[in-house]
mmCIF file of C-alpha atoms in Angstrom:
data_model
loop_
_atom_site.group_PDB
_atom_site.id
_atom_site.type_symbol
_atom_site.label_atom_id
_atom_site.label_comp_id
_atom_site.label_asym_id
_atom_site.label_seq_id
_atom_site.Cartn_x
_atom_site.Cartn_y
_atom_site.Cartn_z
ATOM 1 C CA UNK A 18 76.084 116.311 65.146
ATOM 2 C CA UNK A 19 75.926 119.464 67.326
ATOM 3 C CA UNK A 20 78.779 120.033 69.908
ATOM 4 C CA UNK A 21 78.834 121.216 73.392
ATOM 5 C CA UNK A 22 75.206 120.635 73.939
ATOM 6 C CA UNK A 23 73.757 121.341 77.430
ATOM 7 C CA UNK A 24 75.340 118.014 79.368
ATOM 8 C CA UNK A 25 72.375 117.626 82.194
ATOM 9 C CA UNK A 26 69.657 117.455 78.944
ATOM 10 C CA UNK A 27 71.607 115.027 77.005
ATOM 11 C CA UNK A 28 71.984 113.011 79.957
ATOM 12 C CA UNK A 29 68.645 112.887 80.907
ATOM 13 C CA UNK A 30 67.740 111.961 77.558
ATOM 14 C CA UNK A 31 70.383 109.234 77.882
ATOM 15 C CA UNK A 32 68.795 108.170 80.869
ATOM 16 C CA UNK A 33 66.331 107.162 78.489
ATOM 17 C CA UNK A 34 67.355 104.777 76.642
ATOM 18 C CA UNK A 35 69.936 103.145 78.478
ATOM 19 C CA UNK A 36 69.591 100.600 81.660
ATOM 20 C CA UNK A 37 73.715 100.581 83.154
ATOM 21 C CA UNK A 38 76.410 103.285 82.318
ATOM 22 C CA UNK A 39 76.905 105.900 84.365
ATOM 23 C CA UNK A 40 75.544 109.613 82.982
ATOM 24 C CA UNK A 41 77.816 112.214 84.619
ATOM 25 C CA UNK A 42 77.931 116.010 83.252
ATOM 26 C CA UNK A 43 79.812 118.756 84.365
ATOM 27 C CA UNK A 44 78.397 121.829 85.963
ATOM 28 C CA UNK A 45 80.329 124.971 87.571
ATOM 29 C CA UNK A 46 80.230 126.115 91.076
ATOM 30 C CA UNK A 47 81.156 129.914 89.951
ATOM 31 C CA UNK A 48 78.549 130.539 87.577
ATOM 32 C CA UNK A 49 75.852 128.540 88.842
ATOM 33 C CA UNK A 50 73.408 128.583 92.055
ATOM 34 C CA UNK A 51 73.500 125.247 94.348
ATOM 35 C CA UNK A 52 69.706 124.456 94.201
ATOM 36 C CA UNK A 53 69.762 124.564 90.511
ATOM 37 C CA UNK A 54 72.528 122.088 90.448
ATOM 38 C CA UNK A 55 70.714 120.279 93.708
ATOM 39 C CA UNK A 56 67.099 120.413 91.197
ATOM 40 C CA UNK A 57 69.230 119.197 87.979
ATOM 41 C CA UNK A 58 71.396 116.766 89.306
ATOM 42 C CA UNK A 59 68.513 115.173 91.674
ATOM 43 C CA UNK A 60 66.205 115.101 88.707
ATOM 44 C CA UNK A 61 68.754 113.243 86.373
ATOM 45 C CA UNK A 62 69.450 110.791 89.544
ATOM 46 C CA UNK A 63 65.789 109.884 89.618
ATOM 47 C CA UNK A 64 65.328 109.379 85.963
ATOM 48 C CA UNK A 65 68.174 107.448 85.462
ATOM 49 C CA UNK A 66 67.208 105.270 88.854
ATOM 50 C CA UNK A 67 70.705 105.956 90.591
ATOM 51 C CA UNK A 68 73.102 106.703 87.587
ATOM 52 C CA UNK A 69 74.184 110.076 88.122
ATOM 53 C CA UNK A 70 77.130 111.583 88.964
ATOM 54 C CA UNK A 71 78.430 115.541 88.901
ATOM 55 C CA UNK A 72 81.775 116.769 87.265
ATOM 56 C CA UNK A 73 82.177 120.011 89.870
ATOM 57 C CA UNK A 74 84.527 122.484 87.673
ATOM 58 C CA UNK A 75 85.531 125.996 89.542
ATOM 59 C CA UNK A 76 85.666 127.586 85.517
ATOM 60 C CA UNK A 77 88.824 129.073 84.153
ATOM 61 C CA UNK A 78 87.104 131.082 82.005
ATOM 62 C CA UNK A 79 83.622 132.075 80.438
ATOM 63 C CA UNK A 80 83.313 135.075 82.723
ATOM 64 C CA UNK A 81 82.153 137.297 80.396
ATOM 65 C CA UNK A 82 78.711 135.458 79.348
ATOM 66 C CA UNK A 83 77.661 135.508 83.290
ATOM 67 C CA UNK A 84 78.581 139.210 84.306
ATOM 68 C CA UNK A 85 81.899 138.205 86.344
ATOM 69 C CA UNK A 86 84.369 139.669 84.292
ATOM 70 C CA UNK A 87 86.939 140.269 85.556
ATOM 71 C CA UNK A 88 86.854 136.194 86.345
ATOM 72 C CA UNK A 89 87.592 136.126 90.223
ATOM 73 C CA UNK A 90 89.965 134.812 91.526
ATOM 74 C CA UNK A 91 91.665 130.994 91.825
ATOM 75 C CA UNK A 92 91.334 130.985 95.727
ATOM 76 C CA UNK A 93 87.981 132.553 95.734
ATOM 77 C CA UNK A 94 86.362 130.240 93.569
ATOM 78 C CA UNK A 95 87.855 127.622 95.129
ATOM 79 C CA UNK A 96 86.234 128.991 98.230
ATOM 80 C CA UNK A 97 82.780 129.132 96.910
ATOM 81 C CA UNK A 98 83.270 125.824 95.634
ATOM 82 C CA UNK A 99 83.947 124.438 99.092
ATOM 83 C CA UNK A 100 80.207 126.234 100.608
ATOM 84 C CA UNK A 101 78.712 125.407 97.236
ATOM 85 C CA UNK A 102 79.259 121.168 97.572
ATOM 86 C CA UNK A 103 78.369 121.396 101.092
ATOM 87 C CA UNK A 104 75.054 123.251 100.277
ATOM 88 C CA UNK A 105 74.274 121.419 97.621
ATOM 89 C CA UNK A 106 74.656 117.831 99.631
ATOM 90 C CA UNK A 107 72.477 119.191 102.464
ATOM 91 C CA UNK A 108 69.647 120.193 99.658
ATOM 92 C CA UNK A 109 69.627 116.554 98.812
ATOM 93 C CA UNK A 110 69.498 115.460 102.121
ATOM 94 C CA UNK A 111 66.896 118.105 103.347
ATOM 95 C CA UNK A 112 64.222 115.108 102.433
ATOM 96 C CA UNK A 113 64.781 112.260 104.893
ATOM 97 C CA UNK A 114 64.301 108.656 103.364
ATOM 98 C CA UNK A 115 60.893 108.503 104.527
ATOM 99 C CA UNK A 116 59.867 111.671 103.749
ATOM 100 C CA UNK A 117 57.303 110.436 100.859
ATOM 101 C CA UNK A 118 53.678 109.193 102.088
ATOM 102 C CA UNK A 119 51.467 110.043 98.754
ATOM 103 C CA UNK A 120 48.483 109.203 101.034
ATOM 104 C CA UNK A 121 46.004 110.093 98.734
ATOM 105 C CA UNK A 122 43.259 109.632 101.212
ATOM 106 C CA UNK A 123 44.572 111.680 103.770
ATOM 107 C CA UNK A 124 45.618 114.320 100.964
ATOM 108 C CA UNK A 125 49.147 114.026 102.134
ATOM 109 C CA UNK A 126 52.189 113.920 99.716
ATOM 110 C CA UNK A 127 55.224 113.684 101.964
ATOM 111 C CA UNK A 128 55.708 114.199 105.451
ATOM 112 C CA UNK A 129 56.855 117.555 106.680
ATOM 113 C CA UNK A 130 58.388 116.391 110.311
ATOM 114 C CA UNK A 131 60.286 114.385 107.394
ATOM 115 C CA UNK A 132 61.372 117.442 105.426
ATOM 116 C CA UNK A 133 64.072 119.958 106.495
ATOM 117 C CA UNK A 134 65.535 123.410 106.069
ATOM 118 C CA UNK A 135 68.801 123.780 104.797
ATOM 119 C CA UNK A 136 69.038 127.534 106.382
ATOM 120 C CA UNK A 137 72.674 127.839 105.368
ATOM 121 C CA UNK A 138 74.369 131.122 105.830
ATOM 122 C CA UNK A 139 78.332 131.336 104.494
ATOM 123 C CA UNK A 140 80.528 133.964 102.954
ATOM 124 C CA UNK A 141 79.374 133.348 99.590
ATOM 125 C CA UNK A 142 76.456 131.411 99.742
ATOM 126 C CA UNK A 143 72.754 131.444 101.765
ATOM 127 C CA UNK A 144 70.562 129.162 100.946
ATOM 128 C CA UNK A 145 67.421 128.544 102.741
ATOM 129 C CA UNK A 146 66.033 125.044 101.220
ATOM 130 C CA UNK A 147 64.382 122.344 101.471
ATOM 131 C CA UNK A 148 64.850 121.382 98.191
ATOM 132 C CA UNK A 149 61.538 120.379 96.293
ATOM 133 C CA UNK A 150 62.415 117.382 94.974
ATOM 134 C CA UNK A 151 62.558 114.221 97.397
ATOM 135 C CA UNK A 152 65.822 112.557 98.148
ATOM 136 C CA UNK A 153 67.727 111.222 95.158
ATOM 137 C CA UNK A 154 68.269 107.425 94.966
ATOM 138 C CA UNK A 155 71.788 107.601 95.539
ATOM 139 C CA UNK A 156 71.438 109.714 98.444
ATOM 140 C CA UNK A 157 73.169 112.256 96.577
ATOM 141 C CA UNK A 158 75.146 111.684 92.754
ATOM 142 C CA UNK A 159 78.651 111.039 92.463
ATOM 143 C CA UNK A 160 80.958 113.970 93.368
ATOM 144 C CA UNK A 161 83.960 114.022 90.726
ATOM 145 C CA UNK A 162 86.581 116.533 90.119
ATOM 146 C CA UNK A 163 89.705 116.732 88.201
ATOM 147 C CA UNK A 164 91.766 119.829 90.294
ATOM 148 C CA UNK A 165 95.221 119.635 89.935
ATOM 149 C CA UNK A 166 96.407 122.631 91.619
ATOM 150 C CA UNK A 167 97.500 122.992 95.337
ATOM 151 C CA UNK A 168 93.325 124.466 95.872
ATOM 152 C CA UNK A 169 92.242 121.886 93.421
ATOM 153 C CA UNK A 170 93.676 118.851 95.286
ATOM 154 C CA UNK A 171 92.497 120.001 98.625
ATOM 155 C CA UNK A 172 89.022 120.619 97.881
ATOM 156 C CA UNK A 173 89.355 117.339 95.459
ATOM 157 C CA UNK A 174 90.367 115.473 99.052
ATOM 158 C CA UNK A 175 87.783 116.581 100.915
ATOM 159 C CA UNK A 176 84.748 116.512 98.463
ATOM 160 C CA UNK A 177 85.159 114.326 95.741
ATOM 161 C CA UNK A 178 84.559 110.841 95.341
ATOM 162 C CA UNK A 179 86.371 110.239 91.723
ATOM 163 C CA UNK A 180 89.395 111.993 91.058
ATOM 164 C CA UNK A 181 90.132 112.622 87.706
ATOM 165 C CA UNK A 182 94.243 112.367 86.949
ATOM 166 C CA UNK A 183 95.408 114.278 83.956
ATOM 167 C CA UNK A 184 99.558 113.862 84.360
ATOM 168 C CA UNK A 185 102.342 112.772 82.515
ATOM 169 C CA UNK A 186 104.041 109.671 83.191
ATOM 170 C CA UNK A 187 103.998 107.242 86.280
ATOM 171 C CA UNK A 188 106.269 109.574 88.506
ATOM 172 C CA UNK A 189 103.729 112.337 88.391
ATOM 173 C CA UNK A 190 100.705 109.743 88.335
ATOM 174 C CA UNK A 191 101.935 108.190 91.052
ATOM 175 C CA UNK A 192 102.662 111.098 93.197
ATOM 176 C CA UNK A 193 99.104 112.902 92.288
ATOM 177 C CA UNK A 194 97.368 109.237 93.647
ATOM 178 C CA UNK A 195 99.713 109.876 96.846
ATOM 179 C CA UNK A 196 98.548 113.478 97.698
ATOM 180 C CA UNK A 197 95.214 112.752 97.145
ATOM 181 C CA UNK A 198 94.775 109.662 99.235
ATOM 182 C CA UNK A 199 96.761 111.301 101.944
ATOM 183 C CA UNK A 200 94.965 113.941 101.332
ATOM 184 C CA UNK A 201 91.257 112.574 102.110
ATOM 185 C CA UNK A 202 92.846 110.444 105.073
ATOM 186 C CA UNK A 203 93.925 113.993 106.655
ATOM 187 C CA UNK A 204 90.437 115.433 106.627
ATOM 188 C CA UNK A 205 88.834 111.957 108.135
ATOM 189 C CA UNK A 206 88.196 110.192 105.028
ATOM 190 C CA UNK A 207 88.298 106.733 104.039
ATOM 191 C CA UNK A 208 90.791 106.978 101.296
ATOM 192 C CA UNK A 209 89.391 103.966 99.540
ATOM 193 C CA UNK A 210 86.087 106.315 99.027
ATOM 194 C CA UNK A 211 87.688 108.279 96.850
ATOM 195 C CA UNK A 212 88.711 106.881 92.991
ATOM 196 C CA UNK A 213 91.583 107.983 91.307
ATOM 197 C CA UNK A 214 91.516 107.940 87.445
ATOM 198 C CA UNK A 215 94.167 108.183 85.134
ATOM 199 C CA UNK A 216 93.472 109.856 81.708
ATOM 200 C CA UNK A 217 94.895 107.854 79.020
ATOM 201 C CA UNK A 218 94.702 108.940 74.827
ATOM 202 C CA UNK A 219 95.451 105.410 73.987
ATOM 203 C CA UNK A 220 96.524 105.470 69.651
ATOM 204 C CA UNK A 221 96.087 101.696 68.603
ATOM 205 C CA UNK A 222 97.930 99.919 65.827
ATOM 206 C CA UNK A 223 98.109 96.681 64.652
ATOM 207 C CA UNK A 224 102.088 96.589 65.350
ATOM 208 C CA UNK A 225 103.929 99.079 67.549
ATOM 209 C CA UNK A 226 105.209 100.492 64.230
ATOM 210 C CA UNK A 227 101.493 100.718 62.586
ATOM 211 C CA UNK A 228 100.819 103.167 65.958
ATOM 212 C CA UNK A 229 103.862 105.452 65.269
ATOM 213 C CA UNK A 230 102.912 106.271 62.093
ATOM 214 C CA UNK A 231 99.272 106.749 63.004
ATOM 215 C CA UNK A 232 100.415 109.131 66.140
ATOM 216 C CA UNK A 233 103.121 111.050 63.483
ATOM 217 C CA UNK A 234 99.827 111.597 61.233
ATOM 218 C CA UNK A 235 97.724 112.699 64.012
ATOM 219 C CA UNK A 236 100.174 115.316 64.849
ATOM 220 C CA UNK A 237 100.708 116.517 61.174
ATOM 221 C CA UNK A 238 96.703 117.590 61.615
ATOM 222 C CA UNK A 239 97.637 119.920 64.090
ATOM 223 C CA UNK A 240 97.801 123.674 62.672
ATOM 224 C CA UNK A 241 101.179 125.008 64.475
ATOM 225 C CA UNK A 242 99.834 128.525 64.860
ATOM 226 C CA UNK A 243 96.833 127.493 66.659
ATOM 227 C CA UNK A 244 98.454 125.120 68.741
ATOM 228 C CA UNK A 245 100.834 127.528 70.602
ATOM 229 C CA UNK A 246 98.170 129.463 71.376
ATOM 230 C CA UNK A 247 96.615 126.775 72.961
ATOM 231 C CA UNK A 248 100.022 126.580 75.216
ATOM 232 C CA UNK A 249 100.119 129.921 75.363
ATOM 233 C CA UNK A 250 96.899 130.493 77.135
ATOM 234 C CA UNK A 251 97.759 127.900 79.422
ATOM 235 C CA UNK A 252 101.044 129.151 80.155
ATOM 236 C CA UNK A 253 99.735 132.972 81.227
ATOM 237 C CA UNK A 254 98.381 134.210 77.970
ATOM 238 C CA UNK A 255 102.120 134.441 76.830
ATOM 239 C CA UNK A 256 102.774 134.885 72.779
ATOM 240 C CA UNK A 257 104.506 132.064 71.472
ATOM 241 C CA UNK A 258 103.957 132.886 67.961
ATOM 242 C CA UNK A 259 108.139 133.385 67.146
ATOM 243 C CA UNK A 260 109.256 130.094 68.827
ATOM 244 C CA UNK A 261 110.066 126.977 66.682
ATOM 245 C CA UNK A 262 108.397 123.986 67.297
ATOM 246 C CA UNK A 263 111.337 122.093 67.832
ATOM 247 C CA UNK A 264 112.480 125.054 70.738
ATOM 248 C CA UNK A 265 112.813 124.688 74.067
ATOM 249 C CA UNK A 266 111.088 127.513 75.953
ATOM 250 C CA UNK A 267 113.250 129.447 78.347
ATOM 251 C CA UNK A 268 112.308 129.787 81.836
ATOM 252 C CA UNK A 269 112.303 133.139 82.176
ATOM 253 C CA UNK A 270 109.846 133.421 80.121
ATOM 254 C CA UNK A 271 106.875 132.240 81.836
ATOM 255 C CA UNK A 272 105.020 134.402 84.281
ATOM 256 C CA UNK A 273 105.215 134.048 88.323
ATOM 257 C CA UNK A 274 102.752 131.085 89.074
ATOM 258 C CA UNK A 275 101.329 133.580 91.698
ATOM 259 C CA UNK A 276 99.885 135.339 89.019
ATOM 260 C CA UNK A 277 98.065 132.380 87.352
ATOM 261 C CA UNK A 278 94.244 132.665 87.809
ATOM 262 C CA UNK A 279 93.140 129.956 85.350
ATOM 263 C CA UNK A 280 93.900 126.424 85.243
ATOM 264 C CA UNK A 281 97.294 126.536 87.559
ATOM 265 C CA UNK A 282 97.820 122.738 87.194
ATOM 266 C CA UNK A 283 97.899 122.788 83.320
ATOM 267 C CA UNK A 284 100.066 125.836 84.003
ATOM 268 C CA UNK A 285 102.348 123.385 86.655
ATOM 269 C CA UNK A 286 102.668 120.525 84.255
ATOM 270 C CA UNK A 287 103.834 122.450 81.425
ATOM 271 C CA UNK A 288 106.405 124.213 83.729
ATOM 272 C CA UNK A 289 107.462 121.002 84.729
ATOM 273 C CA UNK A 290 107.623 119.612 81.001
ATOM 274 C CA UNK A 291 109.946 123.053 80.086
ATOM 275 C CA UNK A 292 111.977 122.615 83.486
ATOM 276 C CA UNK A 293 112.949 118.828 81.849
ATOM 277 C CA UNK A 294 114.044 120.093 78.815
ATOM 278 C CA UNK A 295 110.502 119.279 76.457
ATOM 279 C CA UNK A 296 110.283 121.222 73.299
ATOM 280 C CA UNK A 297 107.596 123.616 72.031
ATOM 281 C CA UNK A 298 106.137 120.287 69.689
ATOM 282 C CA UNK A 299 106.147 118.153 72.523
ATOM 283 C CA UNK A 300 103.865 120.861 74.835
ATOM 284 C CA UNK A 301 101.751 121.402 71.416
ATOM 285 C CA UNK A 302 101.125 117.746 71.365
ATOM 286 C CA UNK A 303 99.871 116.967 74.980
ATOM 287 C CA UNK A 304 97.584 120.041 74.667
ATOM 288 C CA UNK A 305 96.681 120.120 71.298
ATOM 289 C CA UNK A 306 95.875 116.352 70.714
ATOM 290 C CA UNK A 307 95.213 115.233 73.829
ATOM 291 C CA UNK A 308 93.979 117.898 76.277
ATOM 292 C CA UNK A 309 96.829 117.398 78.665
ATOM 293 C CA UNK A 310 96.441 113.424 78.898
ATOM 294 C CA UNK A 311 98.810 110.747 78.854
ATOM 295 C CA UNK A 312 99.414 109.529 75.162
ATOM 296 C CA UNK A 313 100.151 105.550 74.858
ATOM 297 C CA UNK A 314 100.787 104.606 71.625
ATOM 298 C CA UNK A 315 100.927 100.843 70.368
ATOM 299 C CA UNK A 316 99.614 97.702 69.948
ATOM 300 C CA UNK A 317 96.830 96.423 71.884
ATOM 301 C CA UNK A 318 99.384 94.013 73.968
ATOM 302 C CA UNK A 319 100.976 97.330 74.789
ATOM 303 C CA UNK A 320 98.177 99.431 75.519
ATOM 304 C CA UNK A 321 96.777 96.391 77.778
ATOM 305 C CA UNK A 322 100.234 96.250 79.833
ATOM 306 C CA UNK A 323 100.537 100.203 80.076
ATOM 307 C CA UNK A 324 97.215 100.425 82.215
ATOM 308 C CA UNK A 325 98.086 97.402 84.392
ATOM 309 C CA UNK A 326 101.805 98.730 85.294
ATOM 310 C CA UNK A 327 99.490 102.457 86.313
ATOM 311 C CA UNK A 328 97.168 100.047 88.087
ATOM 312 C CA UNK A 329 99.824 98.027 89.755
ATOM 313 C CA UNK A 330 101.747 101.012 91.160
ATOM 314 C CA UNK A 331 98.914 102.045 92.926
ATOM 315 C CA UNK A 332 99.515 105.339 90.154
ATOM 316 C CA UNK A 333 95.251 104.654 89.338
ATOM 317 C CA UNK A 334 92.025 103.025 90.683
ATOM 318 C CA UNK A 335 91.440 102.970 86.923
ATOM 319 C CA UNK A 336 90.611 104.874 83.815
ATOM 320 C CA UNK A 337 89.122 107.499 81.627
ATOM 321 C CA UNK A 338 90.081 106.652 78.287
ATOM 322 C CA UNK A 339 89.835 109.863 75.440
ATOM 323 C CA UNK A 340 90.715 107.988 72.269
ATOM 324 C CA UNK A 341 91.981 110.419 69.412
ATOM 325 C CA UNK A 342 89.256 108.172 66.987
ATOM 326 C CA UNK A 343 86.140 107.172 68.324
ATOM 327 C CA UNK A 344 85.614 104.894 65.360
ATOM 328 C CA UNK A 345 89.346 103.607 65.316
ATOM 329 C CA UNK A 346 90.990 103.450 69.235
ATOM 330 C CA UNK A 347 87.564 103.557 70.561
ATOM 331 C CA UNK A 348 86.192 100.565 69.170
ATOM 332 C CA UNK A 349 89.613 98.758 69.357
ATOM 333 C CA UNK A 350 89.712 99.597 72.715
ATOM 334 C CA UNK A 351 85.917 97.651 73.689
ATOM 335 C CA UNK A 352 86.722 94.837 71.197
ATOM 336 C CA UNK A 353 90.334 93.724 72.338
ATOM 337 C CA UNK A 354 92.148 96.220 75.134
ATOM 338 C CA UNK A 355 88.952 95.751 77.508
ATOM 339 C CA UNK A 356 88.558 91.921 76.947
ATOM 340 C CA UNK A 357 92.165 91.281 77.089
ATOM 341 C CA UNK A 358 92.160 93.203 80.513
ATOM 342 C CA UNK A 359 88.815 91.078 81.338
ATOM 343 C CA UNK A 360 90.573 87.710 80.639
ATOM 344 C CA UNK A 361 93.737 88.936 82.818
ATOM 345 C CA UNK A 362 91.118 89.908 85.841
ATOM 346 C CA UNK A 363 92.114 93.621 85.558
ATOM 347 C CA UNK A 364 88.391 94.667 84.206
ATOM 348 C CA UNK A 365 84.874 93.542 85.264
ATOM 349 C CA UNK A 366 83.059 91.009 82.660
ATOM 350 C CA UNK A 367 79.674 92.799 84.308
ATOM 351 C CA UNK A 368 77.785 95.277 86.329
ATOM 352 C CA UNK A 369 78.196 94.853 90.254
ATOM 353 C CA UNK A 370 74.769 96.635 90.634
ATOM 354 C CA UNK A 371 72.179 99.064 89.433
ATOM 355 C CA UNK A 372 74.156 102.710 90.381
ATOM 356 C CA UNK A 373 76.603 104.612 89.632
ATOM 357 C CA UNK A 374 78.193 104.152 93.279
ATOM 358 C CA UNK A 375 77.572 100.357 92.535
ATOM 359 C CA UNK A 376 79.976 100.134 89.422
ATOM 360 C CA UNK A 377 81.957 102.249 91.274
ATOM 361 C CA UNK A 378 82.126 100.620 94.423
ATOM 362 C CA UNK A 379 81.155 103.916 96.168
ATOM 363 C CA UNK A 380 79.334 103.365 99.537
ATOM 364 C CA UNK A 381 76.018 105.479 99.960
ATOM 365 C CA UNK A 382 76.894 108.442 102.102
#
């Protein structure tokens, strides 16, 4: 099938043909406008009666196919970010609750005492409104985000209402759920109102040893080459063509973090990773195989027990699961990790309610 298709059509065509999940697609706040996103996102809310939620991504790169190249910089976009989600909230809001009439005897479609300006005015942004399309049902979609950097985890605090955690190992889990909670607490939050979820690559076996030896053939896929380059990039754009796999990467070699203006957290973890003594394979594996995520490898017993210990810690308000096999983890994972985790009361047996905020357990804001 085609990759990377646009995510708000799919999802609307989703929307479609299914009555419960949640449909939520990601959409940038540097190379978009907020009442496009307010028109898409609003749209895809109402088809899907209250199912939609929006991935906010700042962009580390794709400058050059929107005319900002050079890509500006990590602070600014995190700054335009910040006006963007506020416009874009008061564009859904700019119709009141009531707003609708369709009196078709009076000729009146909504009320306009009942409709409002936006008239918003910022360093980056000015956006006059209303928006044209009357208030979503969930009063506005679910804000997620998945920042990991200092700007990331502020604006993540004050804006978002899922959190998505891409670290490795409780300790850094753990810490991440911390800073965030803390986090939306300092800027008057409830922290309970925001959802913190752990990325987990979960290889299944039918023994512990079965999901070794599927995990050692999953990493004999990778091609070497193309995988430091991978790190690379993430690590400054630095050439890591002459270093062994099995090589730890000196310090000195990475750049001053001040000087990273793409994805700083990747940047952090991997520092971290080097900093602990982690070789070249090991850094080639987290971003190679699993995009940065958590890898749990073993049996479904295992895989049950490694998201309840995350849970338990208070390290996760619960999960996004990126199996390496659709067809193998992925179906493992809703036939026997998900129904084990039902029996044990650690997953829901059904739907709470009709929205995304529902399943959630997201209050309407």
């Amino acid at each position: 099938p085609a990759q990377h298709l646009e995510p708000v059509t799919v999802l609307s065509a989703l929307s479609m043909c299914t009555e419960s999940i949640g449909l939520v697609g990601s959409a940038s706040t540097t190379f978009n406008e907020p009442f496009n996103v307010a028109r898409q996102f609003a749209s895809l809310d109402h088809l899907s009666r209250g199912r939609a939620g929006w991935n906010m991504v700042t962009s580390a790169f794709g400058e050059e196919n929107f005319g900002s190249d050079p890509l500006p910089s990590h602070a600014w976009r995190y700054e335009r970010a910040g006006e963007f989600v506020e416009v874009t909230k008061a564009l859904w809001r700019s119709w009141d609750a009531d707003a609708l009439a369709v009196d078709r005897e009076a000729g009146v479609y909504a009320r306009p005492e009942r409709v409002h300006p936006v008239n918003y005015r910022g360093r980056h942004l000015t956006v006059s409104g209303p928006l044209n399309i009357p208030r979503p049902p969930q009063v506005h979609p679910v804000l997620v985000q998945a920042g990991t950097s200092a700007d990331g985890m502020a604006f993540a605090s004050r804006h978002a209402e899922v959190v998505f955690s891409a670290h490795q190992g409780l300790a850094m889990a753990k810490r991440y759920y911390d800073q965030i909670k803390r986090g939306a607490e300092q800027v008057g939050r409830d922290p309970d109102g925001v959802k913190v979820l752990f990325g987990l690559s979960p290889v299944l076996g039918d023994t512990p040893g079965d999901a070794q030896e599927r995990q050692r053939v999953l990493a004999g896929l990778l091609n070497a080459d193309y995988a430091k380059q991978l790190v690379g990039f993430q690590l400054g754009g630095i050439d890591l063509a002459d270093y062994g796999l099995d090589e730890k990467l000196p310090l000195d070699l990475l750049p001053d973090p001040a000087v990273i203006n793409r994805r700083q957290g990747r940047f952090d973890l991997y520092r971290q990773l080097i900093e602990e003594g982690q070789t070249l394979r090991r850094l080639t594996e987290i971003e190679a195989t699993a995009a940065g995520l958590q890898v749990a490898v073993g049996d479904v017993e295992h895989i049950a027990k490694e998201m309840v210990t995350y849970f338990e810690a208070g390290a996760a308000d619960g999960f996004i699961l990126i199996p390496p096999s659709q067809r193998v983890d992925g179906r493992r994972l809703l036939s026997e990790v998900i129904p084990l985790l039902q029996e044990r009361g650690y997953a829901r047996a059904a739907y709470q309610g009709t929205t995304l905020r529902d399943h959630l357990g997201l209050t309407r804001p």
